[in-house]
Every structure is written in C-alpha cells, then in structure tokens.
Short mmCIF file of C-alpha atoms in Angstrom, two decimals:
data_model
loop_
_atom_site.label_atom_id
_atom_site.label_comp_id
_atom_site.label_asym_id
_atom_site.label_seq_id
_atom_site.Cartn_x
_atom_site.Cartn_y
_atom_site.Cartn_z
CA MET A 1 13.84 90.27 -24.58
CA PRO A 2 17.06 89.04 -23.23
CA ARG A 3 17.61 85.39 -22.63
CA GLY A 4 16.88 83.94 -19.24
CA ARG A 5 14.77 86.88 -18.12
CA LYS A 6 11.10 86.75 -17.45
CA PRO A 7 8.81 89.20 -19.11
CA LYS A 8 7.30 91.77 -16.84
CA ASN A 9 3.73 90.92 -17.84
CA PRO A 10 3.36 87.14 -18.48
CA ASP A 11 -0.09 87.46 -19.99
CA THR A 12 1.13 89.55 -22.90
CA ALA A 13 4.33 87.61 -23.55
CA VAL A 14 4.45 85.78 -26.85
CA LEU A 15 6.31 82.57 -27.02
CA LEU A 16 8.85 82.08 -29.69
CA ARG A 17 7.40 78.80 -30.73
CA GLU A 18 3.87 77.94 -30.09
CA LYS A 19 2.69 74.44 -30.56
CA ASN A 20 -0.81 73.35 -31.09
CA VAL A 21 -0.92 70.64 -28.49
CA SER A 22 -4.04 68.93 -27.37
CA ALA A 23 -4.45 68.38 -23.72
CA PRO A 24 -2.51 65.37 -22.70
CA ALA A 25 -4.47 62.39 -21.41
CA ASP A 26 -4.50 62.06 -17.73
CA PRO A 27 -1.66 59.63 -16.98
CA LYS A 28 -3.52 58.32 -13.96
CA THR A 29 -6.46 57.26 -16.14
CA GLU A 30 -4.19 55.36 -18.52
CA LEU A 31 -2.49 53.62 -15.62
CA LEU A 32 -5.84 52.70 -14.11
CA ASP A 33 -7.05 51.29 -17.44
CA LYS A 34 -3.89 49.25 -17.82
CA ALA A 35 -4.15 48.06 -14.22
CA GLU A 36 -7.77 47.08 -14.63
CA LYS A 37 -6.98 45.11 -17.78
CA GLU A 38 -4.05 43.41 -16.02
CA ILE A 39 -6.31 42.57 -13.00
CA GLU A 40 -8.98 41.07 -15.44
CA ARG A 41 -6.33 39.05 -17.18
CA LEU A 42 -4.85 37.81 -13.90
CA THR A 43 -8.36 37.11 -12.51
CA ALA A 44 -9.13 35.02 -15.61
CA GLU A 45 -5.78 33.16 -15.25
CA VAL A 46 -6.49 32.49 -11.58
CA GLU A 47 -9.93 31.11 -12.41
CA ARG A 48 -8.44 28.93 -15.13
CA LEU A 49 -5.82 27.57 -12.69
CA ARG A 50 -8.48 26.95 -10.03
CA GLU A 51 -10.56 24.92 -12.50
CA GLN A 52 -7.41 23.05 -13.52
CA LYS A 53 -6.66 22.41 -9.84
CA ASP A 54 -10.21 21.16 -9.24
CA ASP A 55 -9.95 18.82 -12.26
CA LEU A 56 -6.63 17.49 -11.03
CA GLU A 57 -8.04 16.93 -7.53
CA LEU A 58 -10.99 14.94 -9.01
CA SER A 59 -8.55 12.91 -11.06
CA ARG A 60 -6.36 12.28 -8.02
CA ASP A 61 -9.45 11.08 -6.04
CA ASP A 62 -10.45 8.81 -8.89
CA TYR A 63 -6.96 7.32 -9.03
CA LYS A 64 -6.83 6.96 -5.27
CA LYS A 65 -10.13 5.05 -5.25
CA MET A 66 -8.90 2.82 -8.13
CA PHE A 67 -5.62 2.15 -6.29
CA GLU A 68 -7.40 1.33 -2.99
CA GLY A 69 -9.83 -0.96 -4.81
CA SER A 70 -6.94 -2.72 -6.58
CA TYR A 71 -5.04 -3.10 -3.38
CA GLU A 72 -8.04 -4.64 -1.68
CA ARG A 73 -8.62 -7.03 -4.58
CA VAL A 74 -4.93 -8.07 -4.53
CA THR A 75 -4.99 -8.64 -0.78
CA ASN A 76 -8.13 -10.75 -1.06
CA ALA A 77 -6.64 -12.72 -3.96
CA ASN A 78 -3.45 -13.34 -1.95
CA ALA A 79 -5.55 -14.63 0.96
CA LYS A 80 -7.40 -16.96 -1.32
CA ILE A 81 -4.16 -18.17 -2.88
CA GLY A 82 -2.88 -18.93 0.67
CA GLU A 83 -6.04 -20.96 1.36
CA HIS A 84 -5.73 -22.87 -1.83
CA LEU A 85 -2.03 -23.58 -1.12
CA GLN A 86 -2.97 -24.89 2.32
CA THR A 87 -5.66 -27.18 0.72
CA ILE A 88 -3.13 -28.36 -1.83
CA LYS A 89 -0.69 -29.23 0.94
CA GLU A 90 -3.37 -31.13 2.82
CA GLN A 91 -4.36 -33.04 -0.32
CA GLU A 92 -0.68 -33.88 -0.98
CA LYS A 93 -0.47 -35.36 2.58
CA LEU A 94 -3.63 -37.37 1.99
CA ILE A 95 -2.36 -38.64 -1.37
CA LYS A 96 0.91 -39.71 0.27
CA SER A 97 -0.86 -41.54 3.13
CA LEU A 98 -3.18 -43.25 0.56
CA GLU A 99 -0.19 -44.31 -1.54
CA GLU A 100 1.45 -45.72 1.56
CA GLU A 101 -1.77 -47.61 2.49
CA ARG A 102 -2.01 -48.94 -1.08
CA ASP A 103 1.61 -50.15 -1.01
CA ARG A 104 1.01 -51.78 2.41
CA LEU A 105 -2.11 -53.56 1.11
CA ILE A 106 -0.28 -54.75 -2.02
CA THR A 107 2.51 -56.10 0.15
CA LYS A 108 -0.06 -57.78 2.45
CA LEU A 109 -1.84 -59.37 -0.56
CA ASP A 110 1.41 -60.64 -1.96
CA ILE A 111 2.46 -62.23 1.31
CA SER A 112 -0.93 -63.71 2.30
CA ALA A 113 -2.07 -67.12 1.33
CA PRO A 114 -3.95 -67.64 -1.83
CA ASN A 115 -7.08 -65.62 -1.85
CA SER A 116 -9.98 -67.47 -0.59
CA GLU A 117 -13.46 -66.05 -1.06
CA THR A 118 -13.48 -64.84 2.50
CA ASN A 119 -10.14 -63.05 2.12
CA VAL A 120 -11.30 -61.38 -1.09
CA LEU A 121 -14.62 -60.35 0.54
CA GLU A 122 -12.83 -58.98 3.58
CA SER A 123 -10.36 -57.08 1.39
CA ALA A 124 -13.19 -55.64 -0.72
CA ILE A 125 -15.03 -54.50 2.45
CA GLN A 126 -11.84 -52.86 3.74
CA ASP A 127 -11.28 -51.17 0.38
CA LEU A 128 -14.92 -49.88 0.29
CA THR A 129 -14.57 -48.62 3.82
CA ARG A 130 -11.31 -46.76 2.90
CA ALA A 131 -12.91 -45.42 -0.25
CA ARG A 132 -15.88 -44.08 1.76
CA TRP A 133 -13.42 -42.50 4.25
CA ILE A 134 -11.45 -40.87 1.33
CA LEU A 135 -14.67 -39.62 -0.26
CA GLY A 136 -15.74 -38.12 3.02
CA ARG A 137 -12.36 -36.26 3.33
CA LEU A 138 -12.53 -34.99 -0.25
CA THR A 139 -16.03 -33.79 0.26
CA ALA A 140 -15.12 -31.99 3.43
CA SER A 141 -12.19 -30.24 1.77
CA GLY A 142 -14.42 -29.01 -1.03
CA GLU A 143 -13.03 -31.14 -3.86
#
C-alpha cells in the first residue's frame, strides 16, 4: 500500500502498528470531578471565613461595648471631679473668710481694754455663734 493512500476496504485494512490501548477516560468526567472537589474546597474555605467573620464581629461588638462603658465611666468621673473642684474652691473661700475674721478678732482683742468678764463672755458667745455658723456651712457642703 502506497503512503498517503487510503485502503479501498477500511474494515480489512491492517494497521502497521497496533497498540493495545484501553478506552480513555472521559475527559468531561475528570473535569467534573476536579471541579466538584474544587467547589467543595472553596465552599469549606468560604464557611471557615464566614465563621471567622462572625467571630470578629462578636469581638468587635464586645470591644465596642467595653469602650462605650469606659467612655461613660470617664465622663461621669470627670463630672464628679468638677463637682469636687467646685466644693474645694468654695471651702477655700470659706477658709479665707474665716482667717480674715480670726485676724480681725485678734486685732480687736489686742486693741480693746483689758478683758473684763463681760467682754470675755461676749467674745465667747460670738465665737460660739460663728462656730455654729461654720459647722452649719460644713454640714451643708457635705464635709
């Protein structure tokens, strides 16, 4: 048989080299199997990432609540500090006025005539009255 020509009867033609070849696997089936495995792998990865996202969202919510609680506590603490500072300023003014009163009384006692029993009694009554007034102010301010 010359090269490049077809035999007249193809059923009777004998090939020069025959190979014992098993039927090849259907390439479509192999591709489908690979695709299914890849889909399963990707589905598992997506599920893992969703769980991780859910965990991160829970953590974020927890941190957000902690931050908000801390912010509220700091705000309240600052307000209380402001109140205490105001009380301290008021107490400083009171102390200054009491020191001025004390100095005025000392000067008055030094200038006045020798203390008679009446002067001492009057001075003691005035001191008790001032002490009661001071005590009332301290009680009112919460000290």
